[in-house]
PDB file of C-alpha atoms in Angstrom:
ATOM      1  CA  MET B1206       3.191 -39.810   5.789  1.00  0.00           C
ATOM      2  CA  ILE B1207       0.099 -38.298   7.441  1.00  0.00           C
ATOM      3  CA  ALA B1208      -0.001 -35.307   5.079  1.00  0.00           C
ATOM      4  CA  GLY B1209      -0.281 -37.671   2.123  1.00  0.00           C
ATOM      5  CA  LYS B1210      -3.442 -39.307   3.430  1.00  0.00           C
ATOM      6  CA  HIS B1211      -6.953 -38.470   2.272  1.00  0.00           C
ATOM      7  CA  ARG B1212      -8.411 -38.604   5.776  1.00  0.00           C
ATOM      8  CA  LEU B1213      -7.056 -37.788   9.205  1.00  0.00           C
ATOM      9  CA  ALA B1214      -8.146 -40.519  11.605  1.00  0.00           C
ATOM     10  CA  ALA B1215      -8.013 -40.736  15.390  1.00  0.00           C
ATOM     11  CA  ASP B1216      -4.928 -42.974  15.157  1.00  0.00           C
ATOM     12  CA  ASP B1217      -3.142 -40.231  13.220  1.00  0.00           C
ATOM     13  CA  ILE B1218      -3.816 -37.766  16.008  1.00  0.00           C
ATOM     14  CA  SER B1219      -2.297 -40.204  18.499  1.00  0.00           C
ATOM     15  CA  LEU B1220       0.810 -40.471  16.311  1.00  0.00           C
ATOM     16  CA  LEU B1221       1.091 -36.695  16.088  1.00  0.00           C
ATOM     17  CA  ARG B1222       0.799 -36.339  19.860  1.00  0.00           C
ATOM     18  CA  LYS B1223       3.392 -39.039  20.495  1.00  0.00           C
ATOM     19  CA  HIS B1224       5.981 -38.380  17.795  1.00  0.00           C
ATOM     20  CA  SER B1225       5.549 -35.014  16.068  1.00  0.00           C
ATOM     21  CA  PHE B1226       4.486 -32.916  19.050  1.00  0.00           C
ATOM     22  CA  PRO B1227       5.418 -34.882  22.201  1.00  0.00           C
ATOM     23  CA  HIS B1228       5.483 -31.641  24.205  1.00  0.00           C
ATOM     24  CA  GLY B1229       2.674 -29.990  22.244  1.00  0.00           C
ATOM     25  CA  VAL B1230       2.905 -27.176  19.714  1.00  0.00           C
ATOM     26  CA  ARG B1231       5.686 -24.952  21.013  1.00  0.00           C
ATOM     27  CA  LYS B1232       7.126 -23.130  17.971  1.00  0.00           C
ATOM     28  CA  ALA B1233       5.821 -21.002  15.129  1.00  0.00           C
ATOM     29  CA  ASP B1234       7.172 -23.661  12.752  1.00  0.00           C
ATOM     30  CA  ASP B1235       4.907 -26.209  14.441  1.00  0.00           C
ATOM     31  CA  VAL B1236       1.922 -24.008  13.586  1.00  0.00           C
ATOM     32  CA  VAL B1237       2.940 -24.092   9.925  1.00  0.00           C
ATOM     33  CA  VAL B1238       3.029 -27.904  10.056  1.00  0.00           C
ATOM     34  CA  MET B1239      -0.424 -28.019  11.649  1.00  0.00           C
ATOM     35  CA  LEU B1240      -1.830 -25.727   8.969  1.00  0.00           C
ATOM     36  CA  ALA B1241      -0.250 -27.845   6.243  1.00  0.00           C
ATOM     37  CA  LEU B1242      -1.896 -30.957   7.669  1.00  0.00           C
ATOM     38  CA  ASN B1243      -5.222 -29.182   7.989  1.00  0.00           C
ATOM     39  CA  ASN B1244      -5.082 -28.061   4.358  1.00  0.00           C
ATOM     40  CA  SER B1245      -3.731 -31.272   2.846  1.00  0.00           C
ATOM     41  CA  CYS B1246      -6.260 -33.770   4.203  1.00  0.00           C
ATOM     42  CA  PRO B1247      -9.796 -33.256   2.836  1.00  0.00           C
ATOM     43  CA  GLU B1248     -11.483 -35.455   5.435  1.00  0.00           C
ATOM     44  CA  LYS B1249     -10.848 -35.121   9.146  1.00  0.00           C
ATOM     45  CA  CYS B1250     -12.101 -36.905  12.237  1.00  0.00           C
ATOM     46  CA  PRO B1251     -13.605 -34.910  15.130  1.00  0.00           C
ATOM     47  CA  GLU B1252     -10.445 -35.565  17.144  1.00  0.00           C
ATOM     48  CA  TRP B1253      -8.477 -33.440  14.685  1.00  0.00           C
ATOM     49  CA  SER B1254     -10.596 -30.348  15.296  1.00  0.00           C
ATOM     50  CA  ALA B1255     -10.174 -30.680  19.070  1.00  0.00           C
ATOM     51  CA  PHE B1256      -6.416 -31.247  18.687  1.00  0.00           C
ATOM     52  CA  PHE B1257      -6.031 -28.297  16.297  1.00  0.00           C
ATOM     53  CA  LEU B1258      -7.912 -25.889  18.575  1.00  0.00           C
ATOM     54  CA  GLU B1259      -6.310 -27.085  21.800  1.00  0.00           C
ATOM     55  CA  GLU B1260      -2.721 -26.991  20.595  1.00  0.00           C
ATOM     56  CA  LEU B1261      -2.719 -23.832  18.512  1.00  0.00           C
ATOM     57  CA  ALA B1262      -4.760 -21.711  20.914  1.00  0.00           C
ATOM     58  CA  GLY B1263      -2.629 -22.916  23.812  1.00  0.00           C
ATOM     59  CA  PHE B1264       0.593 -22.037  22.001  1.00  0.00           C
ATOM     60  CA  ILE B1265      -0.535 -18.595  20.850  1.00  0.00           C
ATOM     61  CA  VAL B1266      -1.999 -17.510  24.195  1.00  0.00           C
ATOM     62  CA  ASN B1267       0.058 -19.379  26.788  1.00  0.00           C
ATOM     63  CA  TYR B1268       3.448 -20.037  25.190  1.00  0.00           C
ATOM     64  CA  SER B1269       3.928 -16.771  23.286  1.00  0.00           C
ATOM     65  CA  TYR B1270       4.553 -13.334  24.747  1.00  0.00           C
ATOM     66  CA  PRO B1271       2.729 -11.827  26.461  1.00  0.00           C
ATOM     67  CA  GLN B1272       1.760 -15.111  28.141  1.00  0.00           C
ATOM     68  CA  GLY B1273      -1.934 -15.378  28.869  1.00  0.00           C
ATOM     69  CA  SER B1274      -2.750 -12.385  26.728  1.00  0.00           C
ATOM     70  CA  LEU B1275      -2.428 -10.915  23.235  1.00  0.00           C
ATOM     71  CA  ASP B1276      -0.766  -7.808  21.876  1.00  0.00           C
ATOM     72  CA  GLU B1277      -0.602  -6.080  18.512  1.00  0.00           C
ATOM     73  CA  ILE B1278       2.318  -8.294  17.402  1.00  0.00           C
ATOM     74  CA  ASN B1279       0.395 -11.500  18.094  1.00  0.00           C
ATOM     75  CA  VAL B1280      -2.650 -10.128  16.294  1.00  0.00           C
ATOM     76  CA  ALA B1281      -0.675  -9.184  13.176  1.00  0.00           C
ATOM     77  CA  TRP B1282       0.814 -12.704  13.133  1.00  0.00           C
ATOM     78  CA  ILE B1283      -2.618 -14.349  13.612  1.00  0.00           C
ATOM     79  CA  MET B1284      -4.120 -12.330  10.762  1.00  0.00           C
ATOM     80  CA  ARG B1285      -1.199 -13.203   8.506  1.00  0.00           C
ATOM     81  CA  MET B1286      -1.222 -16.921   9.331  1.00  0.00           C
ATOM     82  CA  PHE B1287      -4.951 -17.668   9.270  1.00  0.00           C
ATOM     83  CA  ALA B1288      -6.305 -15.330   6.622  1.00  0.00           C
ATOM     84  CA  THR B1289      -5.756 -14.414   2.990  1.00  0.00           C
ATOM     85  CA  ASP B1290      -6.437 -10.791   2.034  1.00  0.00           C
ATOM     86  CA  GLY B1291      -8.437 -10.337   5.236  1.00  0.00           C
ATOM     87  CA  VAL B1292     -10.547 -13.478   4.759  1.00  0.00           C
ATOM     88  CA  ILE B1293     -10.272 -16.302   7.300  1.00  0.00           C
ATOM     89  CA  ASN B1294      -9.789 -19.418   5.224  1.00  0.00           C
ATOM     90  CA  SER B1295     -11.877 -22.085   6.963  1.00  0.00           C
ATOM     91  CA  SER B1296     -14.515 -22.641   9.628  1.00  0.00           C
ATOM     92  CA  LEU B1297     -11.948 -24.379  11.841  1.00  0.00           C
ATOM     93  CA  GLU B1298      -9.512 -21.477  11.619  1.00  0.00           C
ATOM     94  CA  LEU B1299     -12.320 -19.063  12.476  1.00  0.00           C
ATOM     95  CA  GLU B1300     -13.220 -21.207  15.478  1.00  0.00           C
ATOM     96  CA  LEU B1301      -9.560 -21.123  16.494  1.00  0.00           C
ATOM     97  CA  ILE B1302      -9.495 -17.328  16.475  1.00  0.00           C
ATOM     98  CA  LEU B1303     -12.727 -17.162  18.476  1.00  0.00           C
ATOM     99  CA  HIS B1304     -11.304 -19.620  21.006  1.00  0.00           C
ATOM    100  CA  ILE B1305      -8.084 -17.596  21.257  1.00  0.00           C
ATOM    101  CA  MET B1306     -10.160 -14.522  22.056  1.00  0.00           C
ATOM    102  CA  GLU B1307     -12.115 -16.392  24.725  1.00  0.00           C
ATOM    103  CA  ILE B1308      -9.089 -17.682  26.643  1.00  0.00           C
ATOM    104  CA  SER B1309      -6.965 -14.533  26.408  1.00  0.00           C
ATOM    105  CA  SER B1310      -7.086 -12.038  29.272  1.00  0.00           C
ATOM    106  CA  HIS B1311      -6.716  -9.139  26.818  1.00  0.00           C
ATOM    107  CA  VAL B1312      -7.822  -8.937  23.172  1.00  0.00           C
ATOM    108  CA  PRO B1313      -6.618  -6.004  21.045  1.00  0.00           C
ATOM    109  CA  ASP B1314      -9.460  -4.332  19.218  1.00  0.00           C
ATOM    110  CA  GLU B1315      -7.888  -5.096  15.842  1.00  0.00           C
ATOM    111  CA  LEU B1316      -8.612  -8.796  16.352  1.00  0.00           C
ATOM    112  CA  ARG B1317     -12.159  -8.173  17.519  1.00  0.00           C
ATOM    113  CA  ALA B1318     -12.899  -6.042  14.439  1.00  0.00           C
ATOM    114  CA  PHE B1319     -11.186  -8.589  12.202  1.00  0.00           C
ATOM    115  CA  ALA B1320     -13.404 -11.395  13.516  1.00  0.00           C
ATOM    116  CA  LEU B1321     -16.579  -9.338  13.100  1.00  0.00           C
ATOM    117  CA  ASP B1322     -15.613  -8.430   9.556  1.00  0.00           C
ATOM    118  CA  GLN B1323     -15.963 -12.108   8.620  1.00  0.00           C
ATOM    119  CA  LEU B1324     -19.743 -11.664   8.946  1.00  0.00           C
ATOM    120  CA  ARG B1325     -19.649  -8.714   6.551  1.00  0.00           C
ATOM    121  CA  LEU B1326     -17.581 -10.724   4.064  1.00  0.00           C
ATOM    122  CA  ALA B1327     -20.083 -13.586   4.256  1.00  0.00           C
ATOM    123  CA  ILE B1328     -22.944 -11.196   3.474  1.00  0.00           C
ATOM    124  CA  THR B1329     -21.309  -8.989   0.837  1.00  0.00           C
ATOM    125  CA  ASP B1330     -18.755 -11.251  -0.885  1.00  0.00           C
ATOM    126  CA  ASP B1331     -20.069 -14.737  -0.050  1.00  0.00           C
ATOM    127  CA  VAL B1332     -16.604 -15.853   1.085  1.00  0.00           C
ATOM    128  CA  GLY B1333     -14.738 -16.983   4.179  1.00  0.00           C
ATOM    129  CA  GLY B1334     -14.833 -19.466   6.995  1.00  0.00           C
ATOM    130  CA  TYR B1335     -17.920 -17.905   8.545  1.00  0.00           C
ATOM    131  CA  LYS B1336     -19.792 -18.146   5.251  1.00  0.00           C
ATOM    132  CA  LEU B1337     -19.010 -21.882   5.171  1.00  0.00           C
ATOM    133  CA  SER B1338     -20.616 -22.392   8.575  1.00  0.00           C
ATOM    134  CA  ARG B1339     -23.514 -19.955   8.098  1.00  0.00           C
ATOM    135  CA  ALA B1340     -26.813 -21.814   7.948  1.00  0.00           C
ATOM    136  CA  VAL B1341     -28.616 -19.087   6.000  1.00  0.00           C
ATOM    137  CA  ASP B1342     -27.703 -17.382   2.749  1.00  0.00           C
ATOM    138  CA  ARG B1343     -29.391 -14.007   2.829  1.00  0.00           C
ATOM    139  CA  LYS B1344     -28.760 -10.296   3.225  1.00  0.00           C
ATOM    140  CA  GLY B1345     -30.084 -10.152   6.725  1.00  0.00           C
ATOM    141  CA  ILE B1346     -28.897 -10.832  10.253  1.00  0.00           C
ATOM    142  CA  ALA B1347     -30.116 -14.228  11.436  1.00  0.00           C
ATOM    143  CA  ARG B1348     -30.083 -15.685  14.949  1.00  0.00           C
ATOM    144  CA  GLN B1349     -26.838 -17.517  14.145  1.00  0.00           C
ATOM    145  CA  ASP B1350     -25.245 -14.186  13.219  1.00  0.00           C
ATOM    146  CA  ILE B1351     -26.410 -12.654  16.507  1.00  0.00           C
ATOM    147  CA  ASP B1352     -24.785 -15.497  18.431  1.00  0.00           C
ATOM    148  CA  PHE B1353     -21.563 -15.001  16.468  1.00  0.00           C
ATOM    149  CA  VAL B1354     -21.469 -11.240  17.078  1.00  0.00           C
ATOM    150  CA  MET B1355     -22.162 -11.655  20.787  1.00  0.00           C
ATOM    151  CA  ARG B1356     -19.496 -14.317  21.081  1.00  0.00           C
ATOM    152  CA  VAL B1357     -17.001 -11.750  19.788  1.00  0.00           C
ATOM    153  CA  LEU B1358     -18.319  -8.919  21.981  1.00  0.00           C
ATOM    154  CA  ARG B1359     -19.314 -10.780  25.145  1.00  0.00           C
ATOM    155  CA  ASN B1360     -16.046 -10.182  27.009  1.00  0.00           C
ATOM    156  CA  ILE B1361     -16.422  -6.401  26.742  1.00  0.00           C
ATOM    157  CA  CYS B1362     -20.112  -6.120  27.637  1.00  0.00           C
ATOM    158  CA  GLU B1363     -20.767  -4.076  30.770  1.00  0.00           C
ATOM    159  CA  GLY B1364     -24.275  -4.325  32.216  1.00  0.00           C
ATOM    160  CA  GLY B1365     -26.209  -3.835  29.015  1.00  0.00           C
ATOM    161  CA  VAL B1366     -23.637  -1.493  27.454  1.00  0.00           C
ATOM    162  CA  ILE B1367     -21.151  -2.613  24.794  1.00  0.00           C
ATOM    163  CA  PRO B1368     -18.157  -0.244  24.881  1.00  0.00           C
ATOM    164  CA  VAL B1369     -16.301  -0.363  21.571  1.00  0.00           C
ATOM    165  CA  SER B1370     -13.538   1.502  19.812  1.00  0.00           C
ATOM    166  CA  HIS B1371     -14.039   3.361  16.548  1.00  0.00           C
ATOM    167  CA  LEU B1372     -12.622   0.386  14.653  1.00  0.00           C
ATOM    168  CA  THR B1373     -15.142  -2.143  15.951  1.00  0.00           C
ATOM    169  CA  TYR B1374     -17.963   0.392  15.702  1.00  0.00           C
ATOM    170  CA  SER B1375     -17.088   1.017  12.055  1.00  0.00           C
ATOM    171  CA  VAL B1376     -17.208  -2.706  11.202  1.00  0.00           C
ATOM    172  CA  LEU B1377     -20.601  -3.144  12.837  1.00  0.00           C
ATOM    173  CA  ARG B1378     -21.981  -0.140  10.989  1.00  0.00           C
ATOM    174  CA  ARG B1379     -20.634  -1.502   7.692  1.00  0.00           C
ATOM    175  CA  ILE B1380     -22.478  -4.750   8.401  1.00  0.00           C
ATOM    176  CA  GLU B1381     -25.639  -2.776   9.134  1.00  0.00           C
ATOM    177  CA  ALA B1382     -25.309  -0.891   5.851  1.00  0.00           C
ATOM    178  CA  GLU B1383     -25.156  -4.156   3.891  1.00  0.00           C
ATOM    179  CA  THR B1384     -28.274  -5.710   5.398  1.00  0.00           C
ATOM    180  CA  LEU B1385     -31.988  -5.251   4.907  1.00  0.00           C
ATOM    181  CA  PRO B1386     -33.495  -3.911   8.172  1.00  0.00           C
ATOM    182  CA  SER B1387     -36.732  -5.822   7.596  1.00  0.00           C
ATOM    183  CA  ALA B1388     -34.765  -9.072   7.311  1.00  0.00           C
ATOM    184  CA  ASN B1389     -32.710  -8.585  10.473  1.00  0.00           C
ATOM    185  CA  HIS B1390     -33.272 -10.395  13.743  1.00  0.00           C
ATOM    186  CA  PRO B1391     -34.789  -8.029  16.374  1.00  0.00           C
ATOM    187  CA  ARG B1392     -31.762  -8.540  18.631  1.00  0.00           C
ATOM    188  CA  TRP B1393     -29.537  -6.855  16.042  1.00  0.00           C
ATOM    189  CA  ALA B1394     -31.115  -3.444  16.645  1.00  0.00           C
ATOM    190  CA  GLU B1395     -30.668  -3.942  20.389  1.00  0.00           C
ATOM    191  CA  ILE B1396     -26.964  -4.640  19.906  1.00  0.00           C
ATOM    192  CA  LEU B1397     -26.492  -1.490  17.843  1.00  0.00           C
ATOM    193  CA  GLN B1398     -28.340   0.579  20.444  1.00  0.00           C
ATOM    194  CA  ALA B1399     -26.124  -0.826  23.210  1.00  0.00           C
ATOM    195  CA  LEU B1400     -22.910   0.280  21.494  1.00  0.00           C
ATOM    196  CA  GLN B1401     -20.971   2.999  23.262  1.00  0.00           C
ATOM    197  CA  LEU B1402     -17.965   4.571  21.600  1.00  0.00           C
ATOM    198  CA  ARG B1403     -14.931   4.834  23.820  1.00  0.00           C
ATOM    199  CA  ASP B1404     -11.490   6.211  23.162  1.00  0.00           C
ATOM    200  CA  TYR B1405      -9.124   4.038  25.096  1.00  0.00           C
ATOM    201  CA  ALA B1406      -5.524   3.095  24.583  1.00  0.00           C
ATOM    202  CA  GLU B1407      -4.888  -0.528  23.807  1.00  0.00           C
ATOM    203  CA  LEU B1408      -2.579  -2.449  26.108  1.00  0.00           C
ATOM    204  CA  ARG B1409       0.880  -2.315  24.564  1.00  0.00           C
ATOM    205  CA  THR B1410       3.541  -4.797  25.518  1.00  0.00           C
ATOM    206  CA  SER B1411       7.100  -3.491  25.724  1.00  0.00           C
ATOM    207  CA  ARG B1412       8.734  -6.606  24.359  1.00  0.00           C
ATOM    208  CA  TRP B1413      12.172  -5.081  24.361  1.00  0.00           C
ATOM    209  CA  LEU B1414      12.043  -5.228  28.162  1.00  0.00           C
ATOM    210  CA  ARG B1415      11.625  -8.993  28.060  1.00  0.00           C
ATOM    211  CA  ILE B1416      14.081 -11.792  27.464  1.00  0.00           C
ATOM    212  CA  VAL B1417      12.407 -13.720  24.659  1.00  0.00           C
ATOM    213  CA  ASP B1418      13.020 -17.332  23.754  1.00  0.00           C
ATOM    214  CA  ASP B1419      13.162 -17.241  19.947  1.00  0.00           C
ATOM    215  CA  GLU B1420      11.631 -20.709  19.694  1.00  0.00           C
ATOM    216  CA  GLN B1421       8.619 -19.685  21.710  1.00  0.00           C
ATOM    217  CA  ALA B1422       7.980 -16.156  20.512  1.00  0.00           C
ATOM    218  CA  VAL B1423       5.384 -15.373  17.891  1.00  0.00           C
ATOM    219  CA  ALA B1424       6.531 -12.334  15.985  1.00  0.00           C
TER     220      ALA B1424
END
């Protein structure tokens, strides 16, 4: 009934909380339903965005293994569910991924590089959720872009140094190659200078050692 509506209203969110997800989003199938609702209703109230972010981020980080964190399996699932050919489909889904990164105790570098690549796609291909929210349309790094990049990198900053893997470093350099230096915000050069390449092993979760509830696992 709700999916057939043109606009999601606050009353619809109350119905979803009470009847569809009385215990919250707890299964991968619930995520599919939430995405279907998000894609089927052109107009949405502010309550929907808060509900979407709260429930999906909470499920992915807190109700999926490894609880409170992310691993390479979660990241592969996130990239498959919320992107098409490497492009995050909407501004809300991009915000979801950023929020997931902020509340997770560990973020695999693949997800960090994937998020940063949305800026490159906005500049080079004029596509993606970040492009839809980008206030400027130019081949240069604006203040909004700086804020986006630092939101992705903030959790790994160490006293003026930004330690990154080769993957993240490569994405940032690809962004640099696609921009006009004279059009870039001065802070962009400072970010590039602060980068420090590090070879470090990502945290790997030995899932076979765990007893997994199939209804709660994201795989």
